Amino acid sequence: MILVIIIIVRGESMLQRALGSGWGLLLPGIIVSGLAYADLSLNAWRVLIVLGLVLTPVMLYHKQLRHFVLLPSGIALVSGMMMLLMNLKRMM
């Protein structure tokens, strides 16, 4: 409710800013969920996590790619969660 009041007071530009960071995790979530159907091994998930962690600072220091820095870190985060779920599934 508070977010709705802030959006009404500040205008629609606030809505675009508030939803901007959501795409940084929504898009990698869609990509990783698509990769989940490929039945990747644990090593492949580890490689995805490492690539996401390495690409995050590289994109942070790049002038034009700086705006998309949430994409590789989001892929690393969601891949880590997928790996956690796979490990829990194996234990049961």
Short mmCIF file of N, CA and C in Angstrom, two decimals:
data_model
loop_
_atom_site.label_atom_id
_atom_site.label_comp_id
_atom_site.label_asym_id
_atom_site.label_seq_id
_atom_site.Cartn_x
_atom_site.Cartn_y
_atom_site.Cartn_z
N MET A 1 0.82 -1.18 0.00
CA MET A 1 0.00 0.00 0.00
C MET A 1 0.87 1.25 0.00
N ILE A 2 1.95 1.22 0.75
CA ILE A 2 2.84 2.38 0.81
C ILE A 2 3.46 2.64 -0.56
N LEU A 3 3.83 1.57 -1.27
CA LEU A 3 4.42 1.72 -2.60
C LEU A 3 3.43 2.39 -3.55
N VAL A 4 2.16 2.05 -3.46
CA VAL A 4 1.13 2.66 -4.31
C VAL A 4 1.02 4.15 -4.03
N ILE A 5 1.06 4.53 -2.76
CA ILE A 5 0.99 5.95 -2.39
C ILE A 5 2.20 6.70 -2.91
N ILE A 6 3.38 6.12 -2.79
CA ILE A 6 4.59 6.76 -3.29
C ILE A 6 4.54 6.92 -4.80
N ILE A 7 4.04 5.92 -5.50
CA ILE A 7 3.94 6.00 -6.96
C ILE A 7 2.96 7.09 -7.37
N ILE A 8 1.85 7.21 -6.66
CA ILE A 8 0.86 8.24 -6.98
C ILE A 8 1.44 9.63 -6.73
N VAL A 9 2.15 9.81 -5.63
CA VAL A 9 2.72 11.11 -5.29
C VAL A 9 3.86 11.47 -6.24
N ARG A 10 4.75 10.55 -6.51
CA ARG A 10 5.92 10.82 -7.34
C ARG A 10 5.65 10.77 -8.83
N GLY A 11 4.62 10.09 -9.25
CA GLY A 11 4.32 9.98 -10.67
C GLY A 11 4.77 8.63 -11.21
N GLU A 12 4.60 8.47 -12.51
CA GLU A 12 4.90 7.19 -13.14
C GLU A 12 6.39 6.91 -13.25
N SER A 13 7.24 7.93 -13.18
CA SER A 13 8.68 7.69 -13.27
C SER A 13 9.16 6.85 -12.10
N MET A 14 8.52 6.99 -10.95
CA MET A 14 8.87 6.17 -9.79
C MET A 14 8.55 4.72 -10.05
N LEU A 15 7.45 4.45 -10.75
CA LEU A 15 7.07 3.08 -11.07
C LEU A 15 8.12 2.42 -11.95
N GLN A 16 8.64 3.14 -12.92
CA GLN A 16 9.66 2.59 -13.80
C GLN A 16 10.95 2.31 -13.04
N ARG A 17 11.31 3.16 -12.12
CA ARG A 17 12.52 2.93 -11.33
C ARG A 17 12.36 1.76 -10.39
N ALA A 18 11.18 1.61 -9.81
CA ALA A 18 10.96 0.53 -8.84
C ALA A 18 10.96 -0.82 -9.53
N LEU A 19 10.48 -0.88 -10.76
CA LEU A 19 10.44 -2.15 -11.47
C LEU A 19 11.71 -2.44 -12.24
N GLY A 20 12.61 -1.47 -12.34
CA GLY A 20 13.84 -1.66 -13.11
C GLY A 20 14.71 -2.78 -12.55
N SER A 21 14.84 -2.86 -11.25
CA SER A 21 15.69 -3.88 -10.66
C SER A 21 15.02 -5.25 -10.67
N GLY A 22 13.70 -5.27 -10.80
CA GLY A 22 13.00 -6.55 -10.86
C GLY A 22 13.37 -7.35 -12.10
N TRP A 23 13.61 -6.64 -13.20
CA TRP A 23 14.00 -7.34 -14.43
C TRP A 23 15.37 -7.98 -14.29
N GLY A 24 16.21 -7.43 -13.41
CA GLY A 24 17.54 -8.00 -13.22
C GLY A 24 17.52 -9.38 -12.61
N LEU A 25 16.45 -9.74 -11.94
CA LEU A 25 16.32 -11.09 -11.40
C LEU A 25 15.26 -11.91 -12.12
N LEU A 26 14.28 -11.24 -12.72
CA LEU A 26 13.24 -11.96 -13.44
C LEU A 26 13.77 -12.61 -14.71
N LEU A 27 14.53 -11.86 -15.48
CA LEU A 27 15.09 -12.39 -16.73
C LEU A 27 16.08 -13.53 -16.49
N PRO A 28 17.05 -13.41 -15.55
CA PRO A 28 17.91 -14.56 -15.27
C PRO A 28 17.14 -15.75 -14.71
N GLY A 29 16.09 -15.48 -13.95
CA GLY A 29 15.26 -16.57 -13.44
C GLY A 29 14.61 -17.36 -14.56
N ILE A 30 14.15 -16.66 -15.59
CA ILE A 30 13.55 -17.32 -16.74
C ILE A 30 14.60 -18.12 -17.50
N ILE A 31 15.79 -17.53 -17.66
CA ILE A 31 16.87 -18.23 -18.37
C ILE A 31 17.29 -19.49 -17.63
N VAL A 32 17.48 -19.38 -16.33
CA VAL A 32 17.93 -20.53 -15.54
C VAL A 32 16.83 -21.59 -15.45
N SER A 33 15.57 -21.16 -15.37
CA SER A 33 14.51 -22.17 -15.35
C SER A 33 14.44 -22.90 -16.68
N GLY A 34 14.76 -22.23 -17.77
CA GLY A 34 14.86 -22.92 -19.05
C GLY A 34 16.01 -23.91 -19.07
N LEU A 35 17.12 -23.53 -18.44
CA LEU A 35 18.27 -24.43 -18.36
C LEU A 35 18.00 -25.61 -17.42
N ALA A 36 17.08 -25.44 -16.51
CA ALA A 36 16.75 -26.53 -15.58
C ALA A 36 16.14 -27.71 -16.32
N TYR A 37 15.44 -27.43 -17.40
CA TYR A 37 14.84 -28.51 -18.19
C TYR A 37 15.89 -29.26 -19.02
N ALA A 38 17.09 -28.68 -19.15
CA ALA A 38 18.17 -29.34 -19.90
C ALA A 38 18.87 -30.40 -19.06
N ASP A 39 18.52 -30.50 -17.79
CA ASP A 39 19.08 -31.50 -16.88
C ASP A 39 20.61 -31.41 -16.82
N LEU A 40 21.09 -30.22 -16.43
CA LEU A 40 22.53 -30.00 -16.33
C LEU A 40 23.10 -30.68 -15.09
N SER A 41 24.37 -31.01 -15.16
CA SER A 41 25.03 -31.63 -14.01
C SER A 41 25.40 -30.55 -12.99
N LEU A 42 25.84 -31.00 -11.82
CA LEU A 42 26.24 -30.04 -10.78
C LEU A 42 27.45 -29.22 -11.21
N ASN A 43 28.36 -29.83 -11.96
CA ASN A 43 29.52 -29.08 -12.44
C ASN A 43 29.12 -27.98 -13.41
N ALA A 44 28.12 -28.23 -14.24
CA ALA A 44 27.66 -27.20 -15.17
C ALA A 44 27.02 -26.04 -14.40
N TRP A 45 26.29 -26.35 -13.34
CA TRP A 45 25.72 -25.28 -12.51
C TRP A 45 26.81 -24.48 -11.83
N ARG A 46 27.87 -25.17 -11.39
CA ARG A 46 29.00 -24.46 -10.77
C ARG A 46 29.66 -23.52 -11.75
N VAL A 47 29.79 -23.96 -13.00
CA VAL A 47 30.39 -23.10 -14.04
C VAL A 47 29.51 -21.87 -14.26
N LEU A 48 28.20 -22.04 -14.28
CA LEU A 48 27.29 -20.89 -14.43
C LEU A 48 27.44 -19.91 -13.28
N ILE A 49 27.58 -20.43 -12.07
CA ILE A 49 27.75 -19.56 -10.91
C ILE A 49 29.06 -18.78 -11.00
N VAL A 50 30.13 -19.46 -11.35
CA VAL A 50 31.43 -18.80 -11.46
C VAL A 50 31.43 -17.76 -12.58
N LEU A 51 30.82 -18.09 -13.71
CA LEU A 51 30.73 -17.11 -14.81
C LEU A 51 29.93 -15.88 -14.39
N GLY A 52 28.85 -16.09 -13.68
CA GLY A 52 28.07 -14.95 -13.20
C GLY A 52 28.85 -14.08 -12.23
N LEU A 53 29.61 -14.73 -11.35
CA LEU A 53 30.40 -13.97 -10.37
C LEU A 53 31.57 -13.24 -11.01
N VAL A 54 32.15 -13.82 -12.06
CA VAL A 54 33.27 -13.18 -12.74
C VAL A 54 32.78 -12.04 -13.63
N LEU A 55 31.65 -12.24 -14.29
CA LEU A 55 31.14 -11.21 -15.21
C LEU A 55 30.57 -10.00 -14.48
N THR A 56 30.17 -10.16 -13.24
CA THR A 56 29.58 -9.04 -12.50
C THR A 56 30.56 -7.87 -12.35
N PRO A 57 31.78 -8.05 -11.83
CA PRO A 57 32.68 -6.89 -11.74
C PRO A 57 33.17 -6.40 -13.10
N VAL A 58 33.28 -7.32 -14.07
CA VAL A 58 33.68 -6.89 -15.41
C VAL A 58 32.64 -5.93 -15.98
N MET A 59 31.37 -6.29 -15.83
CA MET A 59 30.32 -5.43 -16.34
C MET A 59 30.19 -4.16 -15.52
N LEU A 60 30.54 -4.21 -14.25
CA LEU A 60 30.45 -3.04 -13.39
C LEU A 60 31.43 -1.96 -13.83
N TYR A 61 32.60 -2.35 -14.28
CA TYR A 61 33.61 -1.38 -14.70
C TYR A 61 33.50 -0.99 -16.17
N HIS A 62 32.66 -1.65 -16.94
CA HIS A 62 32.46 -1.30 -18.34
C HIS A 62 31.44 -0.15 -18.41
N LYS A 63 31.73 0.84 -19.24
CA LYS A 63 30.92 2.04 -19.26
C LYS A 63 29.49 1.79 -19.75
N GLN A 64 29.33 0.99 -20.79
CA GLN A 64 28.00 0.78 -21.36
C GLN A 64 27.27 -0.41 -20.75
N LEU A 65 28.00 -1.42 -20.32
CA LEU A 65 27.36 -2.61 -19.76
C LEU A 65 27.03 -2.46 -18.27
N ARG A 66 27.41 -1.35 -17.69
CA ARG A 66 27.18 -1.12 -16.27
C ARG A 66 25.70 -1.17 -15.90
N HIS A 67 24.84 -0.81 -16.84
CA HIS A 67 23.41 -0.76 -16.56
C HIS A 67 22.79 -2.16 -16.47
N PHE A 68 23.50 -3.16 -16.95
CA PHE A 68 22.97 -4.53 -16.94
C PHE A 68 23.71 -5.42 -15.96
N VAL A 69 24.30 -4.85 -14.92
CA VAL A 69 25.13 -5.60 -13.98
C VAL A 69 24.33 -6.62 -13.18
N LEU A 70 23.03 -6.43 -13.05
CA LEU A 70 22.22 -7.38 -12.29
C LEU A 70 22.00 -8.70 -13.03
N LEU A 71 22.16 -8.71 -14.33
CA LEU A 71 21.91 -9.93 -15.09
C LEU A 71 22.87 -11.07 -14.72
N PRO A 72 24.20 -10.87 -14.76
CA PRO A 72 25.08 -12.00 -14.39
C PRO A 72 25.01 -12.35 -12.91
N SER A 73 24.84 -11.35 -12.06
CA SER A 73 24.73 -11.67 -10.63
C SER A 73 23.42 -12.38 -10.34
N GLY A 74 22.38 -12.03 -11.08
CA GLY A 74 21.11 -12.73 -10.93
C GLY A 74 21.20 -14.17 -11.40
N ILE A 75 21.93 -14.39 -12.49
CA ILE A 75 22.14 -15.76 -12.97
C ILE A 75 22.92 -16.57 -11.94
N ALA A 76 23.92 -15.95 -11.32
CA ALA A 76 24.69 -16.66 -10.29
C ALA A 76 23.81 -16.98 -9.08
N LEU A 77 22.96 -16.05 -8.69
CA LEU A 77 22.09 -16.27 -7.54
C LEU A 77 21.07 -17.36 -7.81
N VAL A 78 20.39 -17.29 -8.95
CA VAL A 78 19.36 -18.28 -9.25
C VAL A 78 19.98 -19.64 -9.53
N SER A 79 21.17 -19.67 -10.14
CA SER A 79 21.86 -20.95 -10.35
C SER A 79 22.25 -21.58 -9.03
N GLY A 80 22.67 -20.76 -8.09
CA GLY A 80 22.98 -21.28 -6.76
C GLY A 80 21.77 -21.88 -6.07
N MET A 81 20.63 -21.21 -6.24
CA MET A 81 19.40 -21.76 -5.67
C MET A 81 19.01 -23.07 -6.34
N MET A 82 19.19 -23.15 -7.65
CA MET A 82 18.88 -24.39 -8.37
C MET A 82 19.79 -25.52 -7.90
N MET A 83 21.07 -25.20 -7.70
CA MET A 83 22.01 -26.21 -7.23
C MET A 83 21.64 -26.68 -5.83
N LEU A 84 21.19 -25.75 -4.99
CA LEU A 84 20.74 -26.11 -3.66
C LEU A 84 19.54 -27.04 -3.73
N LEU A 85 18.59 -26.73 -4.59
CA LEU A 85 17.41 -27.59 -4.75
C LEU A 85 17.79 -28.97 -5.26
N MET A 86 18.77 -29.04 -6.16
CA MET A 86 19.21 -30.33 -6.68
C MET A 86 19.85 -31.16 -5.58
N ASN A 87 20.62 -30.51 -4.71
CA ASN A 87 21.26 -31.24 -3.62
C ASN A 87 20.21 -31.73 -2.62
N LEU A 88 19.21 -30.90 -2.34
CA LEU A 88 18.15 -31.33 -1.42
C LEU A 88 17.35 -32.48 -2.01
N LYS A 89 17.15 -32.44 -3.33
CA LYS A 89 16.41 -33.51 -4.00
C LYS A 89 17.16 -34.84 -3.94
N ARG A 90 18.49 -34.77 -4.04
CA ARG A 90 19.31 -35.99 -3.96
C ARG A 90 19.29 -36.59 -2.57
N MET A 91 19.24 -35.72 -1.56
CA MET A 91 19.30 -36.21 -0.18
C MET A 91 18.01 -36.94 0.22
N MET A 92 16.91 -36.59 -0.42
CA MET A 92 15.63 -37.22 -0.06
C MET A 92 15.45 -38.45 -0.81
#
